[in-house]
Amino acid sequence: MAEFVGFGGGEASAVDGQLHHLFLEQRVSWPYSRRRAALEALFAERQLSGSLALCPSTTDPDEAREWLNWTAAGLEGLCFKRLGEPYLPGRRAWRKYKVRETTEALVGAITGTVASPTTLLPGRYDQRGHLHYTGHTTVLRPGIAREVAGHLSAGRRPHPWQGRTFTAGWGSRETLEVVLVQPDIVLEIAADVARDAAGRWRHPVRAHRIRTDVGVEDVPLLGEREQDAGTL
């Protein structure tokens, strides 16, 4: 069974999560097919709508593939669940298939050192020329870390991000120790399509390579939709 996995407002997601938790408390031992049928009946009986939405579900592979074209409508990916499996708290029994896009961003800060960066903090300009923090990368592989280090230079004052703090991830309170760098390096990344209200990628992006053939002015602005086709 494949389920549409989407993203939206934090309030709706929180309410939906609470309903899901309460609903599961009495039905964790049921197989997924029975839990799903009961949940659909609950939505129909109470006529739930508005901030609550029941994600589409299918056993048809062709329909699931078609959903992968729905990124503009908020599709983040697919979640695969076994029809006869009970809910297993604390275990990774489901499989996720996330839609990713290849795009570019500027490197505005790093963790580690200029000579040996560990992760990168990409950013994008808005239409007014302000550089916005848009997320962070996964830990760099040795090869890409060496490539990036060969192009980094310490950020000149005043840096657009001077004085601000950065967290370790979406929803995290852990503060990163960063080094500001000159935001003139164009980085090709692979990112999933889930973003927060500020336009930041909710999950760490993967650094692919430095794009010396792409100018700073060619990087998509904050909020612009990428033209490259998404990959998985």
Coordinates of N, CA and C in Angstrom, one line a residue, residues 117-221:
P117 N 36.0 21.9 5.6 CA 34.6 22.1 6.0 C 33.9 20.8 6.2
T118 N 33.0 20.8 7.2 CA 32.2 19.6 7.6 C 30.8 19.6 6.9
T119 N 30.1 20.6 7.1 CA 28.8 20.8 6.4 C 28.8 22.3 5.9
L120 N 27.8 22.5 5.0 CA 27.7 23.8 4.4 C 26.3 24.4 4.7
L121 N 26.2 25.7 4.8 CA 24.9 26.4 5.0 C 24.6 27.2 3.8
P122 N 23.7 26.6 2.9 CA 23.4 27.4 1.7 C 22.4 28.5 1.9
G123 N 22.4 29.4 1.0 CA 21.5 30.5 1.0 C 21.0 31.0 -0.4
R124 N 20.0 31.8 -0.4 CA 19.5 32.4 -1.7 C 19.1 33.8 -1.4
Y125 N 19.3 34.7 -2.4 CA 18.9 36.0 -2.4 C 17.4 36.1 -2.6
D126 N 16.8 37.1 -2.0 CA 15.4 37.4 -2.4 C 15.4 38.5 -3.4
Q127 N 14.2 39.0 -3.8 CA 14.1 40.0 -4.9 C 14.6 41.4 -4.5
R128 N 14.8 41.6 -3.2 CA 15.4 42.8 -2.7 C 16.9 42.8 -2.5
G129 N 17.5 41.6 -2.8 CA 18.9 41.5 -2.7 C 19.4 41.1 -1.3
H130 N 18.5 40.6 -0.5 CA 18.9 40.1 0.9 C 19.2 38.6 0.8
L131 N 20.3 38.2 1.4 CA 20.7 36.8 1.4 C 20.0 36.0 2.5
H132 N 19.2 35.0 2.2 CA 18.5 34.3 3.3 C 19.1 32.9 3.4
Y133 N 19.2 32.5 4.7 CA 19.6 31.1 5.0 C 18.5 30.1 4.6
T134 N 18.9 29.1 3.9 CA 17.9 28.1 3.4 C 18.0 26.7 3.8
G135 N 18.9 26.4 4.8 CA 19.1 25.1 5.3 C 20.5 24.7 5.5
H136 N 20.8 23.4 5.6 CA 22.2 23.0 5.7 C 22.3 21.6 5.0
T137 N 23.6 21.3 4.7 CA 23.8 20.0 4.0 C 24.1 18.9 5.0
T138 N 24.1 17.7 4.4 CA 24.5 16.5 5.2 C 26.1 16.7 5.3
V139 N 26.7 15.8 6.1 CA 28.1 15.8 6.3 C 28.8 15.6 4.9
L140 N 29.7 16.4 4.6 CA 30.3 16.3 3.2 C 31.2 15.1 3.1
R141 N 31.1 14.5 1.9 CA 32.1 13.4 1.6 C 33.4 14.0 1.4
P142 N 34.5 13.2 1.6 CA 35.9 13.8 1.5 C 36.2 14.5 0.2
G143 N 35.7 13.9 -0.9 CA 36.0 14.5 -2.2 C 35.4 15.9 -2.4
I144 N 34.1 16.0 -2.0 CA 33.4 17.3 -2.2 C 33.9 18.3 -1.2
A145 N 34.3 17.8 0.0 CA 34.9 18.7 1.1 C 36.2 19.3 0.5
R146 N 37.0 18.6 -0.1 CA 38.3 19.1 -0.7 C 38.0 20.1 -1.8
E147 N 37.0 19.7 -2.6 CA 36.6 20.6 -3.7 C 36.1 22.0 -3.2
V148 N 35.2 21.9 -2.2 CA 34.7 23.2 -1.7 C 35.8 24.0 -1.0
A149 N 36.7 23.3 -0.2 CA 37.7 24.0 0.5 C 38.6 24.8 -0.5
G150 N 38.8 24.3 -1.7 CA 39.6 25.0 -2.7 C 39.0 26.3 -3.2
H151 N 37.7 26.5 -2.9 CA 37.1 27.7 -3.4 C 36.6 28.7 -2.3
L152 N 36.7 28.2 -1.0 CA 36.2 29.1 0.1 C 37.1 30.2 0.4
S153 N 36.5 31.3 0.9 CA 37.3 32.4 1.5 C 36.5 33.0 2.6
A154 N 37.2 33.4 3.6 CA 36.5 34.0 4.8 C 35.6 35.1 4.4
G155 N 34.4 35.2 5.1 CA 33.5 36.3 4.8 C 34.0 37.6 5.1
R156 N 33.8 38.6 4.2 CA 34.2 40.0 4.5 C 33.1 40.7 5.3
R157 N 33.4 41.6 6.1 CA 32.5 42.4 6.9 C 32.0 43.6 6.0
P158 N 30.7 44.0 6.1 CA 29.7 43.3 6.9 C 29.1 42.1 6.1
H159 N 29.1 40.9 6.7 CA 28.5 39.8 6.1 C 27.0 39.8 6.2
P160 N 26.2 39.3 5.2 CA 24.8 39.4 5.4 C 24.2 38.6 6.6
W161 N 25.0 37.6 7.1 CA 24.5 36.8 8.2 C 25.3 37.1 9.5
Q162 N 26.0 38.2 9.5 CA 26.7 38.6 10.7 C 25.8 38.8 11.9
G163 N 26.1 38.1 13.0 CA 25.4 38.2 14.3 C 24.2 37.3 14.4
R164 N 23.8 36.5 13.4 CA 22.7 35.6 13.6 C 23.2 34.2 14.0
T165 N 22.3 33.4 14.5 CA 22.6 32.1 14.9 C 21.8 31.1 14.0
F166 N 22.3 29.9 14.0 CA 21.8 28.8 13.1 C 21.5 27.6 13.9
T167 N 20.4 26.9 13.7 CA 20.1 25.7 14.4 C 20.5 24.5 13.5
A168 N 20.6 23.3 14.2 CA 21.1 22.1 13.6 C 20.1 21.5 12.6
G169 N 18.9 21.9 12.7 CA 17.9 21.3 11.7 C 16.5 21.9 12.0
W170 N 15.6 21.5 11.1 CA 14.2 22.0 11.3 C 13.6 21.4 12.6
G171 N 13.1 22.4 13.4 CA 12.5 22.0 14.7 C 13.5 21.8 15.8
S172 N 14.8 22.0 15.5 CA 15.9 21.7 16.5 C 16.2 23.0 17.2
R173 N 16.6 22.9 18.5 CA 17.1 24.1 19.3 C 18.6 24.1 19.4
E174 N 19.2 23.1 18.9 CA 20.7 23.0 18.9 C 21.3 24.0 18.0
T175 N 22.2 24.8 18.6 CA 22.9 25.9 17.8 C 24.2 25.4 17.2
L176 N 24.4 25.7 15.9 CA 25.6 25.4 15.2 C 26.7 26.4 15.4
E177 N 27.9 25.9 15.5 CA 29.1 26.8 15.5 C 29.5 26.9 14.1
V178 N 29.4 28.1 13.5 CA 29.6 28.3 12.1 C 30.8 29.3 11.8
V179 N 31.3 29.2 10.6 CA 32.3 30.1 10.1 C 31.6 30.8 8.8
L180 N 31.5 32.1 8.9 CA 30.9 32.8 7.7 C 31.9 32.9 6.6
V181 N 31.5 32.6 5.4 CA 32.3 32.7 4.2 C 31.7 33.6 3.2
Q182 N 32.6 34.0 2.2 CA 32.1 34.9 1.2 C 31.1 34.2 0.3
P183 N 29.9 34.7 0.2 CA 28.8 34.0 -0.5 C 28.9 34.1 -2.0
D184 N 30.0 33.7 -2.6 CA 30.1 33.8 -4.0 C 30.4 32.4 -4.7
I185 N 30.2 31.3 -4.0 CA 30.3 30.0 -4.5 C 29.0 29.4 -4.8
V186 N 28.8 29.0 -6.0 CA 27.5 28.3 -6.4 C 27.6 26.8 -6.2
L187 N 26.7 26.3 -5.4 CA 26.8 24.9 -5.1 C 25.6 24.2 -5.7
E188 N 25.8 23.0 -6.3 CA 24.7 22.2 -6.8 C 24.4 21.2 -5.7
I189 N 23.1 21.1 -5.4 CA 22.6 20.3 -4.4 C 21.4 19.5 -4.8
A190 N 21.1 18.4 -4.1 CA 19.9 17.6 -4.2 C 19.1 17.8 -3.0
A191 N 17.9 18.3 -3.1 CA 17.0 18.6 -2.0 C 15.7 18.0 -2.1
D192 N 15.1 17.5 -1.0 CA 13.7 17.1 -1.2 C 12.8 18.3 -1.2
V193 N 11.6 18.2 -1.6 CA 10.8 19.4 -1.9 C 10.1 20.0 -0.6
A194 N 10.2 19.4 0.5 CA 9.6 19.9 1.7 C 10.3 21.1 2.2
R195 N 9.5 22.2 2.4 CA 10.1 23.5 2.9 C 9.2 24.0 4.0
D196 N 9.8 24.9 4.9 CA 9.0 25.5 5.9 C 8.4 26.8 5.4
A197 N 7.7 27.5 6.3 CA 7.0 28.7 5.9 C 8.0 29.8 5.4
A198 N 9.3 29.8 5.8 CA 10.2 30.8 5.4 C 10.9 30.4 4.1
G199 N 10.6 29.2 3.5 CA 11.2 28.8 2.3 C 12.5 28.0 2.5
R200 N 12.8 27.6 3.7 CA 14.0 26.8 4.0 C 13.7 25.3 3.8
W201 N 14.7 24.6 3.3 CA 14.5 23.1 3.2 C 14.4 22.5 4.6
R202 N 13.4 21.7 4.8 CA 13.2 21.2 6.1 C 14.2 20.1 6.5
H203 N 14.7 19.4 5.4 CA 15.6 18.3 5.7 C 17.0 18.6 5.1
P204 N 18.1 18.1 5.6 CA 19.4 18.4 5.1 C 19.5 18.1 3.6
V205 N 20.2 18.9 2.8 CA 20.3 18.7 1.4 C 21.7 18.1 1.2
R206 N 21.9 17.5 0.0 CA 23.1 16.8 -0.3 C 23.9 17.6 -1.3
A207 N 25.2 17.9 -0.9 CA 26.0 18.7 -1.8 C 26.6 17.8 -2.9
H208 N 26.4 18.3 -4.2 CA 26.9 17.5 -5.3 C 28.3 18.0 -5.8
R209 N 28.3 19.3 -6.1 CA 29.6 19.8 -6.7 C 29.5 21.3 -6.7
I210 N 30.7 22.0 -6.9 CA 30.7 23.4 -7.1 C 30.5 23.7 -8.6
R211 N 29.6 24.7 -8.9 CA 29.3 25.0 -10.3 C 30.0 26.3 -10.7
T212 N 31.2 26.1 -11.2 CA 32.0 27.3 -11.7 C 31.4 27.9 -13.0
D213 N 30.5 27.1 -13.6 CA 29.9 27.5 -14.9 C 28.6 28.3 -14.7
V214 N 28.2 28.5 -13.4 CA 27.0 29.2 -13.1 C 27.3 30.4 -12.2
G215 N 26.8 31.6 -12.6 CA 27.1 32.8 -11.9 C 26.1 33.0 -10.7
V216 N 26.5 33.8 -9.8 CA 25.7 34.1 -8.6 C 24.3 34.6 -9.1
E217 N 24.3 35.4 -10.1 CA 23.0 36.0 -10.6 C 22.1 34.9 -11.2
D218 N 22.7 33.7 -11.5 CA 21.8 32.7 -12.2 C 21.2 31.7 -11.1
V219 N 21.6 31.9 -9.9 CA 21.0 31.0 -8.8 C 19.5 31.4 -8.6
P220 N 18.6 30.5 -8.5 CA 17.2 30.9 -8.3 C 17.0 31.7 -7.0
L221 N 16.1 32.7 -7.1 CA 15.8 33.5 -6.0 C 15.0 32.8 -4.9

